[in-house]
Short mmCIF file of N, CA and C in Angstrom, two decimals:
data_model
loop_
_atom_site.label_atom_id
_atom_site.label_comp_id
_atom_site.label_asym_id
_atom_site.label_seq_id
_atom_site.Cartn_x
_atom_site.Cartn_y
_atom_site.Cartn_z
N MET A 295 16.82 -12.63 -17.63
CA MET A 295 15.85 -11.78 -16.85
C MET A 295 14.59 -12.58 -16.62
N ASP A 296 14.21 -12.72 -15.37
CA ASP A 296 13.00 -13.38 -15.01
C ASP A 296 12.05 -12.39 -14.25
N PHE A 297 10.73 -12.69 -14.32
CA PHE A 297 9.82 -11.87 -13.69
C PHE A 297 8.70 -12.65 -13.04
N ILE A 298 8.02 -12.06 -12.07
CA ILE A 298 6.87 -12.64 -11.40
C ILE A 298 5.84 -11.59 -11.38
N ARG A 299 4.66 -11.86 -11.77
CA ARG A 299 3.50 -10.96 -11.77
C ARG A 299 2.93 -11.03 -10.30
N ILE A 300 2.99 -9.94 -9.57
CA ILE A 300 2.53 -9.96 -8.20
C ILE A 300 0.98 -9.56 -8.19
N GLY A 301 0.55 -8.83 -9.01
CA GLY A 301 -0.76 -8.34 -9.24
C GLY A 301 -1.02 -7.63 -10.48
N THR A 302 -2.20 -7.04 -10.68
CA THR A 302 -2.45 -6.36 -11.91
C THR A 302 -1.57 -5.15 -12.06
N ASN A 303 -1.14 -4.53 -10.98
CA ASN A 303 -0.33 -3.34 -11.13
C ASN A 303 1.05 -3.48 -10.60
N LYS A 304 1.50 -4.68 -10.21
CA LYS A 304 2.86 -4.88 -9.59
C LYS A 304 3.64 -6.08 -10.26
N LEU A 305 4.90 -5.81 -10.36
CA LEU A 305 5.72 -6.85 -11.04
C LEU A 305 7.06 -6.92 -10.33
N LYS A 306 7.60 -8.11 -10.15
CA LYS A 306 8.97 -8.35 -9.56
C LYS A 306 9.83 -8.83 -10.73
N ILE A 307 10.92 -8.11 -10.92
CA ILE A 307 11.84 -8.43 -12.04
C ILE A 307 13.15 -8.88 -11.37
N MET A 308 13.67 -9.96 -11.74
CA MET A 308 15.04 -10.43 -11.24
C MET A 308 16.00 -10.33 -12.37
N LEU A 309 17.10 -9.61 -12.24
CA LEU A 309 18.17 -9.39 -13.23
C LEU A 309 19.42 -10.09 -12.68
N THR A 310 20.10 -10.84 -13.46
CA THR A 310 21.40 -11.45 -13.18
C THR A 310 22.43 -10.30 -13.39
N ARG A 311 23.67 -10.60 -13.03
CA ARG A 311 24.83 -9.66 -13.24
C ARG A 311 24.79 -9.35 -14.70
N GLU A 312 24.70 -10.42 -15.60
CA GLU A 312 24.77 -10.24 -17.03
C GLU A 312 23.60 -9.35 -17.53
N ASP A 313 22.41 -9.61 -17.04
CA ASP A 313 21.26 -8.75 -17.42
C ASP A 313 21.51 -7.30 -17.08
N ALA A 314 21.95 -7.04 -15.83
CA ALA A 314 22.28 -5.65 -15.41
C ALA A 314 23.27 -5.03 -16.32
N ALA A 315 24.26 -5.75 -16.74
CA ALA A 315 25.33 -5.21 -17.66
C ALA A 315 24.70 -4.96 -19.05
N HIS A 316 23.82 -5.84 -19.50
CA HIS A 316 23.14 -5.61 -20.76
C HIS A 316 22.37 -4.38 -20.83
N TYR A 317 21.73 -3.99 -19.72
CA TYR A 317 20.86 -2.83 -19.69
C TYR A 317 21.80 -1.62 -19.15
N ALA A 318 23.00 -1.82 -18.94
CA ALA A 318 23.89 -0.73 -18.45
C ALA A 318 23.27 -0.20 -17.10
N LEU A 319 22.88 -1.04 -16.21
CA LEU A 319 22.30 -0.73 -14.95
C LEU A 319 23.24 -1.13 -13.89
N CYS A 320 23.66 -0.25 -13.01
CA CYS A 320 24.60 -0.54 -11.92
C CYS A 320 23.71 -0.47 -10.68
N PRO A 321 23.30 -1.70 -10.21
CA PRO A 321 22.36 -1.83 -9.02
C PRO A 321 22.79 -1.05 -7.76
N ASP A 322 24.12 -0.97 -7.58
CA ASP A 322 24.59 -0.34 -6.33
C ASP A 322 24.53 1.17 -6.32
N THR A 323 24.54 1.76 -7.56
CA THR A 323 24.57 3.22 -7.66
C THR A 323 23.38 3.76 -8.47
N ALA A 324 22.47 2.89 -8.73
CA ALA A 324 21.26 3.42 -9.54
C ALA A 324 20.55 4.55 -8.91
N ASP A 325 20.25 5.62 -9.63
CA ASP A 325 19.59 6.77 -9.21
C ASP A 325 18.62 7.23 -10.17
N ASN A 326 17.32 7.27 -9.79
CA ASN A 326 16.32 7.60 -10.79
C ASN A 326 16.35 9.04 -11.34
N THR A 327 17.26 9.88 -10.80
CA THR A 327 17.50 11.18 -11.40
C THR A 327 18.55 11.15 -12.54
N ASP A 328 19.21 10.06 -12.62
CA ASP A 328 20.26 9.89 -13.62
C ASP A 328 19.70 9.38 -14.92
N THR A 329 20.06 10.00 -16.05
CA THR A 329 19.51 9.71 -17.34
C THR A 329 19.79 8.25 -17.72
N LYS A 330 20.98 7.78 -17.42
CA LYS A 330 21.45 6.43 -17.77
C LYS A 330 20.48 5.40 -17.13
N THR A 331 20.25 5.61 -15.82
CA THR A 331 19.35 4.75 -15.04
C THR A 331 17.94 4.72 -15.62
N ARG A 332 17.44 5.95 -15.88
CA ARG A 332 16.05 6.08 -16.47
C ARG A 332 15.98 5.25 -17.90
N ARG A 333 17.02 5.37 -18.62
CA ARG A 333 17.00 4.72 -20.00
C ARG A 333 16.98 3.16 -19.76
N ALA A 334 17.82 2.72 -18.70
CA ALA A 334 17.80 1.30 -18.41
C ALA A 334 16.45 0.80 -17.95
N PHE A 335 15.74 1.57 -17.10
CA PHE A 335 14.40 1.19 -16.61
C PHE A 335 13.45 1.09 -17.87
N ARG A 336 13.51 2.07 -18.76
CA ARG A 336 12.64 2.11 -19.94
C ARG A 336 12.88 0.93 -20.79
N ALA A 337 14.17 0.59 -21.00
CA ALA A 337 14.47 -0.68 -21.79
C ALA A 337 14.00 -1.90 -21.14
N ILE A 338 14.15 -2.01 -19.90
CA ILE A 338 13.70 -3.21 -19.15
C ILE A 338 12.16 -3.32 -19.30
N LEU A 339 11.42 -2.27 -19.05
CA LEU A 339 9.97 -2.22 -19.13
C LEU A 339 9.49 -2.48 -20.54
N THR A 340 10.23 -2.05 -21.56
CA THR A 340 9.84 -2.33 -22.92
C THR A 340 10.01 -3.80 -23.24
N ASP A 341 11.10 -4.41 -22.78
CA ASP A 341 11.29 -5.89 -22.96
C ASP A 341 10.31 -6.64 -22.19
N ILE A 342 9.93 -6.22 -20.99
CA ILE A 342 8.80 -6.94 -20.21
C ILE A 342 7.52 -6.86 -21.02
N LYS A 343 7.22 -5.68 -21.53
CA LYS A 343 5.99 -5.50 -22.25
C LYS A 343 5.89 -6.50 -23.41
N ALA A 344 6.98 -6.85 -24.06
CA ALA A 344 6.96 -7.68 -25.23
C ALA A 344 6.75 -9.16 -24.79
N ARG A 345 7.06 -9.47 -23.49
CA ARG A 345 6.92 -10.84 -22.96
C ARG A 345 5.67 -11.07 -22.17
N THR A 346 4.96 -10.01 -21.73
CA THR A 346 3.75 -10.10 -21.00
C THR A 346 2.84 -8.98 -21.28
N ASP A 347 1.70 -8.99 -20.62
CA ASP A 347 0.69 -7.83 -20.88
C ASP A 347 0.83 -6.73 -19.85
N PHE A 348 2.02 -6.72 -19.17
CA PHE A 348 2.31 -5.59 -18.21
C PHE A 348 2.78 -4.40 -18.92
N ASP A 349 1.97 -3.39 -19.12
CA ASP A 349 2.37 -2.16 -19.87
C ASP A 349 2.39 -1.04 -18.91
N ALA A 350 3.59 -0.52 -18.69
CA ALA A 350 3.75 0.60 -17.79
C ALA A 350 3.92 1.95 -18.59
N ALA A 351 3.92 1.89 -19.90
CA ALA A 351 4.25 3.08 -20.73
C ALA A 351 3.23 4.23 -20.49
N GLU A 352 1.96 3.94 -20.23
CA GLU A 352 0.94 4.91 -20.11
C GLU A 352 0.69 5.30 -18.65
N ASP A 353 1.39 4.76 -17.73
CA ASP A 353 1.18 5.04 -16.31
C ASP A 353 2.41 5.61 -15.67
N LYS A 354 2.22 6.30 -14.57
CA LYS A 354 3.37 6.60 -13.72
C LYS A 354 3.75 5.37 -12.99
N VAL A 355 5.05 5.15 -12.76
CA VAL A 355 5.44 3.97 -12.06
C VAL A 355 6.33 4.27 -10.87
N TYR A 356 6.34 3.38 -9.93
CA TYR A 356 7.18 3.50 -8.75
C TYR A 356 8.18 2.22 -8.80
N ILE A 357 9.38 2.45 -8.86
CA ILE A 357 10.46 1.36 -9.01
C ILE A 357 11.22 1.31 -7.74
N GLN A 358 11.31 0.17 -7.19
CA GLN A 358 12.28 -0.12 -6.06
C GLN A 358 13.32 -1.04 -6.64
N ILE A 359 14.60 -0.75 -6.26
CA ILE A 359 15.68 -1.62 -6.72
C ILE A 359 16.46 -2.09 -5.49
N PHE A 360 16.70 -3.42 -5.49
CA PHE A 360 17.45 -4.06 -4.41
C PHE A 360 18.58 -4.86 -5.00
N PRO A 361 19.84 -4.47 -4.79
CA PRO A 361 21.02 -5.22 -5.24
C PRO A 361 21.00 -6.57 -4.72
N SER A 362 21.48 -7.63 -5.43
CA SER A 362 21.65 -8.97 -4.96
C SER A 362 23.08 -9.25 -4.67
N ARG A 363 23.43 -10.27 -3.96
CA ARG A 363 24.82 -10.55 -3.64
C ARG A 363 25.56 -11.00 -4.85
N GLU A 364 24.90 -11.60 -5.85
CA GLU A 364 25.66 -12.09 -7.04
C GLU A 364 25.87 -11.01 -8.07
N GLY A 365 25.53 -9.75 -7.72
CA GLY A 365 25.84 -8.60 -8.66
C GLY A 365 24.66 -8.16 -9.50
N GLY A 366 23.58 -8.99 -9.47
CA GLY A 366 22.39 -8.51 -10.17
C GLY A 366 21.50 -7.64 -9.24
N CYS A 367 20.16 -7.73 -9.46
CA CYS A 367 19.31 -6.94 -8.65
C CYS A 367 17.86 -7.45 -8.82
N GLU A 368 16.97 -7.07 -7.94
CA GLU A 368 15.57 -7.28 -8.02
C GLU A 368 14.86 -5.97 -8.11
N LEU A 369 13.97 -5.78 -9.05
CA LEU A 369 13.29 -4.60 -9.30
C LEU A 369 11.79 -4.84 -8.88
N PHE A 370 11.11 -4.02 -8.16
CA PHE A 370 9.72 -4.05 -7.89
C PHE A 370 9.05 -2.84 -8.61
N VAL A 371 8.30 -3.15 -9.62
CA VAL A 371 7.60 -2.12 -10.42
C VAL A 371 6.18 -2.03 -10.10
N THR A 372 5.65 -0.89 -9.64
CA THR A 372 4.25 -0.65 -9.28
C THR A 372 3.73 0.44 -10.18
N LYS A 373 2.59 0.10 -10.88
CA LYS A 373 1.91 1.14 -11.59
C LYS A 373 1.03 1.91 -10.62
N MET A 374 1.19 3.26 -10.69
CA MET A 374 0.57 4.07 -9.67
C MET A 374 -0.92 4.39 -9.93
N GLY A 375 -1.48 3.98 -10.98
CA GLY A 375 -2.91 4.24 -11.25
C GLY A 375 -3.16 5.58 -11.84
N VAL A 376 -2.14 6.22 -12.37
CA VAL A 376 -2.29 7.50 -13.09
C VAL A 376 -2.04 7.26 -14.53
N SER A 377 -3.06 7.33 -15.37
CA SER A 377 -2.80 7.06 -16.77
C SER A 377 -3.24 8.25 -17.63
N LEU A 378 -2.67 8.41 -18.75
CA LEU A 378 -2.96 9.48 -19.70
C LEU A 378 -3.75 8.93 -20.87
N SER A 379 -5.01 9.56 -21.04
CA SER A 379 -5.80 9.29 -22.19
C SER A 379 -5.18 9.90 -23.42
N PRO A 380 -5.53 9.60 -24.63
CA PRO A 380 -5.00 10.20 -25.82
C PRO A 380 -5.23 11.80 -25.74
N LYS A 381 -6.31 12.25 -25.31
CA LYS A 381 -6.64 13.65 -25.24
C LYS A 381 -5.72 14.38 -24.16
N GLN A 382 -5.50 13.60 -23.04
CA GLN A 382 -4.74 14.17 -21.88
C GLN A 382 -3.31 14.15 -22.24
N ALA A 383 -2.86 13.16 -23.13
CA ALA A 383 -1.40 13.06 -23.42
C ALA A 383 -0.96 14.36 -24.12
N THR A 384 -1.86 15.02 -24.91
CA THR A 384 -1.58 16.27 -25.61
C THR A 384 -1.59 17.47 -24.59
N THR A 385 -2.42 17.39 -23.57
CA THR A 385 -2.54 18.49 -22.59
C THR A 385 -1.56 18.28 -21.46
N GLY A 386 -1.07 17.00 -21.21
CA GLY A 386 -0.17 16.75 -20.15
C GLY A 386 -0.81 16.59 -18.84
N LYS A 387 -2.17 16.56 -18.78
CA LYS A 387 -2.86 16.43 -17.44
C LYS A 387 -3.35 15.01 -17.37
N ALA A 388 -3.01 14.39 -16.13
CA ALA A 388 -3.36 12.98 -15.91
C ALA A 388 -4.78 12.86 -15.27
N GLU A 389 -5.38 11.73 -15.55
CA GLU A 389 -6.65 11.43 -14.93
C GLU A 389 -6.54 10.23 -14.06
N ARG A 390 -6.81 10.37 -12.79
CA ARG A 390 -6.71 9.27 -11.76
C ARG A 390 -7.77 8.23 -12.14
N THR A 391 -7.33 6.98 -12.01
CA THR A 391 -8.22 5.91 -12.13
C THR A 391 -8.85 5.68 -10.75
N PRO A 392 -10.12 5.27 -10.60
CA PRO A 392 -10.77 5.13 -9.37
C PRO A 392 -10.01 4.16 -8.47
N LYS A 393 -9.84 4.48 -7.23
CA LYS A 393 -9.16 3.63 -6.29
C LYS A 393 -10.15 2.76 -5.49
N LYS A 394 -9.66 1.65 -5.02
CA LYS A 394 -10.55 0.77 -4.26
C LYS A 394 -10.71 1.27 -2.78
N ARG A 395 -11.79 0.90 -2.18
CA ARG A 395 -12.03 1.31 -0.78
C ARG A 395 -11.94 0.01 0.03
N ARG A 396 -11.39 0.18 1.26
CA ARG A 396 -11.30 -1.00 2.08
C ARG A 396 -11.63 -0.60 3.53
N GLU A 397 -12.22 -1.59 4.16
CA GLU A 397 -12.61 -1.45 5.58
C GLU A 397 -11.77 -2.38 6.38
N LEU A 398 -11.29 -1.85 7.50
CA LEU A 398 -10.42 -2.63 8.41
C LEU A 398 -10.93 -2.49 9.80
N ILE A 399 -10.91 -3.54 10.59
CA ILE A 399 -11.41 -3.50 11.95
C ILE A 399 -10.22 -4.06 12.85
N PHE A 400 -9.91 -3.29 13.88
CA PHE A 400 -9.02 -3.74 14.84
C PHE A 400 -9.60 -3.66 16.25
N TYR A 401 -9.25 -4.54 17.19
CA TYR A 401 -9.74 -4.34 18.54
C TYR A 401 -8.50 -4.33 19.49
N PHE A 402 -8.74 -3.67 20.59
CA PHE A 402 -7.67 -3.41 21.54
C PHE A 402 -8.24 -3.73 22.93
N THR A 403 -7.37 -4.39 23.78
CA THR A 403 -7.85 -4.76 25.07
C THR A 403 -7.67 -3.62 26.13
N SER A 404 -7.07 -2.47 25.70
CA SER A 404 -6.96 -1.31 26.68
C SER A 404 -7.13 -0.03 25.84
N LEU A 405 -7.45 0.97 26.53
CA LEU A 405 -7.58 2.29 25.98
C LEU A 405 -6.26 2.79 25.57
N GLU A 406 -5.19 2.42 26.32
CA GLU A 406 -3.80 2.82 25.94
C GLU A 406 -3.45 2.31 24.56
N GLY A 407 -3.76 1.08 24.31
CA GLY A 407 -3.40 0.44 23.03
C GLY A 407 -4.11 1.17 21.90
N LEU A 408 -5.37 1.55 22.06
CA LEU A 408 -6.17 2.23 21.07
C LEU A 408 -5.57 3.58 20.80
N VAL A 409 -5.20 4.30 21.89
CA VAL A 409 -4.66 5.66 21.78
C VAL A 409 -3.36 5.61 21.04
N ALA A 410 -2.50 4.64 21.39
CA ALA A 410 -1.19 4.52 20.69
C ALA A 410 -1.38 4.20 19.23
N ALA A 411 -2.38 3.37 18.81
CA ALA A 411 -2.55 3.02 17.41
C ALA A 411 -3.09 4.20 16.74
N CYS A 412 -3.97 5.01 17.30
CA CYS A 412 -4.50 6.23 16.74
C CYS A 412 -3.41 7.26 16.51
N ARG A 413 -2.50 7.30 17.47
CA ARG A 413 -1.39 8.28 17.34
C ARG A 413 -0.49 7.89 16.16
N ARG A 414 -0.32 6.58 15.96
CA ARG A 414 0.57 6.11 14.84
C ARG A 414 -0.15 6.49 13.50
N LEU A 415 -1.47 6.24 13.50
CA LEU A 415 -2.23 6.58 12.22
C LEU A 415 -2.20 8.07 12.01
N PHE A 416 -2.44 8.82 13.04
CA PHE A 416 -2.43 10.29 12.92
C PHE A 416 -1.13 10.85 12.43
N LEU A 417 0.02 10.32 13.01
CA LEU A 417 1.33 10.79 12.60
C LEU A 417 1.65 10.33 11.13
N ALA A 418 1.08 9.21 10.72
CA ALA A 418 1.23 8.74 9.40
C ALA A 418 0.30 9.42 8.40
N LYS A 419 -0.46 10.46 8.94
CA LYS A 419 -1.37 11.22 8.07
C LYS A 419 -2.45 10.32 7.43
N PHE A 420 -3.10 9.58 8.30
CA PHE A 420 -4.28 8.70 7.85
C PHE A 420 -5.25 9.54 7.27
N LYS A 421 -5.69 9.18 6.06
CA LYS A 421 -6.74 9.87 5.32
C LYS A 421 -7.92 8.87 5.04
N GLY A 422 -8.91 9.03 5.79
CA GLY A 422 -10.04 8.16 5.69
C GLY A 422 -11.09 8.40 6.82
N GLU A 423 -12.14 7.65 6.90
CA GLU A 423 -13.01 7.78 7.91
C GLU A 423 -12.67 6.72 9.02
N SER A 424 -12.94 7.04 10.30
CA SER A 424 -12.69 6.18 11.40
C SER A 424 -13.70 6.29 12.46
N ARG A 425 -14.07 5.16 13.06
CA ARG A 425 -15.00 5.01 14.15
C ARG A 425 -14.34 4.27 15.33
N VAL A 426 -14.78 4.58 16.54
CA VAL A 426 -14.39 3.82 17.68
C VAL A 426 -15.58 3.27 18.42
N TRP A 427 -15.50 2.00 18.77
CA TRP A 427 -16.61 1.39 19.54
C TRP A 427 -16.02 0.82 20.80
N LEU A 428 -16.90 0.62 21.81
CA LEU A 428 -16.55 0.01 23.06
C LEU A 428 -17.63 -1.15 23.16
N ASP A 429 -17.07 -2.40 23.33
CA ASP A 429 -18.01 -3.55 23.38
C ASP A 429 -18.33 -3.93 24.85
N ASP A 430 -19.24 -4.90 25.02
CA ASP A 430 -19.69 -5.29 26.37
C ASP A 430 -18.57 -5.85 27.27
N LEU A 431 -17.49 -6.41 26.58
CA LEU A 431 -16.40 -6.98 27.26
C LEU A 431 -15.27 -5.94 27.64
N GLY A 432 -15.51 -4.67 27.33
CA GLY A 432 -14.54 -3.67 27.69
C GLY A 432 -13.42 -3.50 26.57
N ARG A 433 -13.60 -4.07 25.42
CA ARG A 433 -12.60 -3.93 24.40
C ARG A 433 -13.00 -2.76 23.52
N TYR A 434 -11.92 -2.03 22.98
CA TYR A 434 -12.09 -0.94 22.11
C TYR A 434 -11.93 -1.39 20.64
N TRP A 435 -12.75 -0.99 19.78
CA TRP A 435 -12.73 -1.35 18.38
C TRP A 435 -12.49 -0.10 17.50
N LEU A 436 -11.59 -0.24 16.59
CA LEU A 436 -11.25 0.88 15.65
C LEU A 436 -11.62 0.32 14.27
N HIS A 437 -12.58 1.10 13.69
CA HIS A 437 -13.08 0.75 12.35
C HIS A 437 -12.54 1.84 11.35
N LEU A 438 -11.71 1.37 10.40
CA LEU A 438 -11.22 2.30 9.42
C LEU A 438 -11.83 2.07 8.04
N LEU A 439 -12.13 3.14 7.35
CA LEU A 439 -12.57 3.13 5.95
C LEU A 439 -11.66 4.03 5.15
N GLU A 440 -11.00 3.44 4.18
CA GLU A 440 -9.98 4.32 3.42
C GLU A 440 -9.84 3.72 2.04
N GLU A 441 -9.12 4.48 1.18
CA GLU A 441 -8.79 4.02 -0.10
C GLU A 441 -7.52 3.17 0.00
N GLY A 442 -7.56 2.09 -0.86
CA GLY A 442 -6.44 1.14 -0.74
C GLY A 442 -6.85 -0.22 -1.17
N ASP A 443 -5.82 -1.04 -1.48
CA ASP A 443 -6.11 -2.40 -1.98
C ASP A 443 -6.43 -3.25 -0.73
N PRO A 444 -7.63 -3.98 -0.75
CA PRO A 444 -7.91 -4.77 0.46
C PRO A 444 -6.97 -5.90 0.66
N LEU A 445 -6.29 -6.36 -0.38
CA LEU A 445 -5.30 -7.44 -0.25
C LEU A 445 -4.07 -7.10 0.51
N THR A 446 -3.77 -5.75 0.58
CA THR A 446 -2.54 -5.25 1.24
C THR A 446 -2.85 -4.64 2.55
N ALA A 447 -4.06 -4.73 3.04
CA ALA A 447 -4.48 -4.07 4.30
C ALA A 447 -3.60 -4.46 5.45
N ARG A 448 -3.46 -5.71 5.64
CA ARG A 448 -2.75 -6.27 6.86
C ARG A 448 -1.33 -5.74 6.83
N HIS A 449 -0.70 -5.83 5.67
CA HIS A 449 0.66 -5.37 5.54
C HIS A 449 0.79 -3.86 5.74
N ASP A 450 -0.16 -3.08 5.11
CA ASP A 450 -0.12 -1.62 5.22
C ASP A 450 -0.24 -1.15 6.67
N HIS A 451 -0.96 -1.87 7.46
CA HIS A 451 -1.23 -1.47 8.84
C HIS A 451 -0.67 -2.37 9.83
N ALA A 452 0.42 -2.99 9.52
CA ALA A 452 1.10 -3.99 10.41
C ALA A 452 1.52 -3.37 11.74
N CYS A 453 1.83 -2.08 11.73
CA CYS A 453 2.26 -1.42 12.96
C CYS A 453 1.14 -1.39 14.02
N LEU A 454 -0.08 -1.50 13.59
CA LEU A 454 -1.18 -1.48 14.56
C LEU A 454 -1.25 -2.80 15.31
N LEU A 455 -0.74 -3.81 14.75
CA LEU A 455 -0.72 -5.12 15.43
C LEU A 455 0.17 -5.19 16.63
N GLU A 456 1.00 -4.18 16.81
CA GLU A 456 1.80 -4.06 18.09
C GLU A 456 0.91 -3.73 19.28
N TYR A 457 -0.32 -3.20 18.99
CA TYR A 457 -1.18 -2.60 20.06
C TYR A 457 -2.39 -3.46 20.11
N GLY A 458 -2.90 -4.03 19.07
CA GLY A 458 -4.12 -4.75 19.10
C GLY A 458 -4.22 -5.86 18.07
N TYR A 459 -5.42 -6.34 17.76
CA TYR A 459 -5.61 -7.48 16.88
C TYR A 459 -6.57 -6.99 15.70
N MET A 460 -6.28 -7.62 14.49
CA MET A 460 -7.15 -7.33 13.42
C MET A 460 -8.25 -8.37 13.43
N GLU A 461 -9.45 -7.86 13.14
CA GLU A 461 -10.69 -8.75 13.18
C GLU A 461 -11.35 -8.79 11.83
N ASN A 462 -11.99 -9.88 11.56
CA ASN A 462 -12.77 -10.00 10.34
C ASN A 462 -13.89 -8.97 10.35
N ARG A 463 -13.93 -8.18 9.26
CA ARG A 463 -14.93 -7.08 9.13
C ARG A 463 -16.37 -7.51 9.27
N ASP A 464 -16.64 -8.65 8.60
CA ASP A 464 -18.06 -9.16 8.55
C ASP A 464 -18.48 -9.51 10.03
N ASN A 465 -17.55 -10.25 10.78
CA ASN A 465 -17.89 -10.70 12.08
C ASN A 465 -18.13 -9.45 13.03
N ALA A 466 -17.34 -8.48 12.92
CA ALA A 466 -17.47 -7.24 13.68
C ALA A 466 -18.70 -6.47 13.32
N ALA A 467 -19.10 -6.47 12.02
CA ALA A 467 -20.23 -5.71 11.66
C ALA A 467 -21.59 -6.36 12.23
N LEU A 468 -21.50 -7.62 12.41
CA LEU A 468 -22.69 -8.28 13.06
C LEU A 468 -22.67 -8.16 14.61
N MET A 469 -21.44 -8.08 15.20
CA MET A 469 -21.40 -8.07 16.66
C MET A 469 -21.57 -6.63 17.27
N LEU A 470 -20.85 -5.70 16.72
CA LEU A 470 -20.80 -4.38 17.24
C LEU A 470 -22.09 -3.59 17.42
N PRO A 471 -23.02 -3.59 16.44
CA PRO A 471 -24.22 -2.86 16.65
C PRO A 471 -25.12 -3.41 17.78
N GLU A 472 -24.94 -4.75 18.06
CA GLU A 472 -25.74 -5.33 19.09
C GLU A 472 -25.07 -5.33 20.53
N HIS A 473 -23.71 -5.50 20.48
CA HIS A 473 -22.95 -5.60 21.74
C HIS A 473 -21.92 -4.54 21.92
N GLY A 474 -22.11 -3.37 21.21
CA GLY A 474 -21.12 -2.33 21.40
C GLY A 474 -21.83 -0.94 21.38
N LYS A 475 -21.01 0.00 21.78
CA LYS A 475 -21.57 1.43 21.81
C LYS A 475 -20.49 2.25 21.04
N MET A 476 -20.95 3.05 20.08
CA MET A 476 -20.08 3.89 19.32
C MET A 476 -19.64 5.06 20.17
N LEU A 477 -18.32 5.30 20.34
CA LEU A 477 -17.76 6.37 21.02
C LEU A 477 -17.41 7.58 20.16
N ALA A 478 -17.03 7.34 18.91
CA ALA A 478 -16.61 8.42 17.97
C ALA A 478 -16.87 7.94 16.57
N CYS A 479 -17.27 8.87 15.71
CA CYS A 479 -17.58 8.54 14.32
C CYS A 479 -17.08 9.59 13.39
N GLY A 480 -16.44 9.13 12.35
CA GLY A 480 -15.92 10.05 11.29
C GLY A 480 -14.47 10.33 11.45
N ASN A 481 -14.08 10.95 12.56
CA ASN A 481 -12.70 11.23 12.68
C ASN A 481 -12.16 10.76 14.04
N ALA A 482 -12.41 9.52 14.33
CA ALA A 482 -12.02 8.93 15.62
C ALA A 482 -10.52 8.86 15.80
N VAL A 483 -9.79 8.64 14.66
CA VAL A 483 -8.35 8.58 14.79
C VAL A 483 -7.84 9.89 15.31
N GLN A 484 -8.26 10.99 14.80
CA GLN A 484 -7.79 12.32 15.29
C GLN A 484 -8.20 12.51 16.71
N VAL A 485 -9.44 12.20 17.07
CA VAL A 485 -10.01 12.48 18.45
C VAL A 485 -9.16 11.61 19.49
N PHE A 486 -8.98 10.31 19.19
CA PHE A 486 -8.25 9.47 20.17
C PHE A 486 -6.77 9.65 20.14
N SER A 487 -6.20 10.24 19.08
CA SER A 487 -4.79 10.49 19.11
C SER A 487 -4.38 11.62 20.01
N GLN A 488 -5.37 12.49 20.37
CA GLN A 488 -5.13 13.61 21.18
C GLN A 488 -5.29 13.31 22.73
N LEU A 489 -5.63 12.13 23.03
CA LEU A 489 -5.89 11.77 24.48
C LEU A 489 -4.54 11.58 25.18
#
């Protein structure tokens, strides 16, 4: 069994066919509702904890499993940021750890591109603040403020790159107040998704 630490809350685990057999994990039919699969995941995470400081015992985890051609599999384990304190462990109520905030800026060369992007966000149930600006060159700017890891922002909103371009937040913050006009503030995604 090999593993790669992707971040403080994410781990990639590679299991060979022999490793999967050792943990009684069948990658092709693994089902998280099955007791056998859940035991296998617990055993794997216990062994990982012994080899690294990645401890998922106190957190809720999200596990993705991808079978490999050789009969093994790859697991992606993400701690979801919900941990139980000793007091809450007895009551069964979880306390959320504070989430990071991130700002993203996209610009679009047409109103149609902006509207399409806002519709995608609206249908994906975007939860955050949003603003739309129009600059001196006729470009539309979408400013998003939401909870999430800044390092995964581009990946999380890759669908918006079909319609526009991602811009450096600091550059836009300097340019827009001087060369732009705010068209909507707070709920711009909702407003422009209805056009």
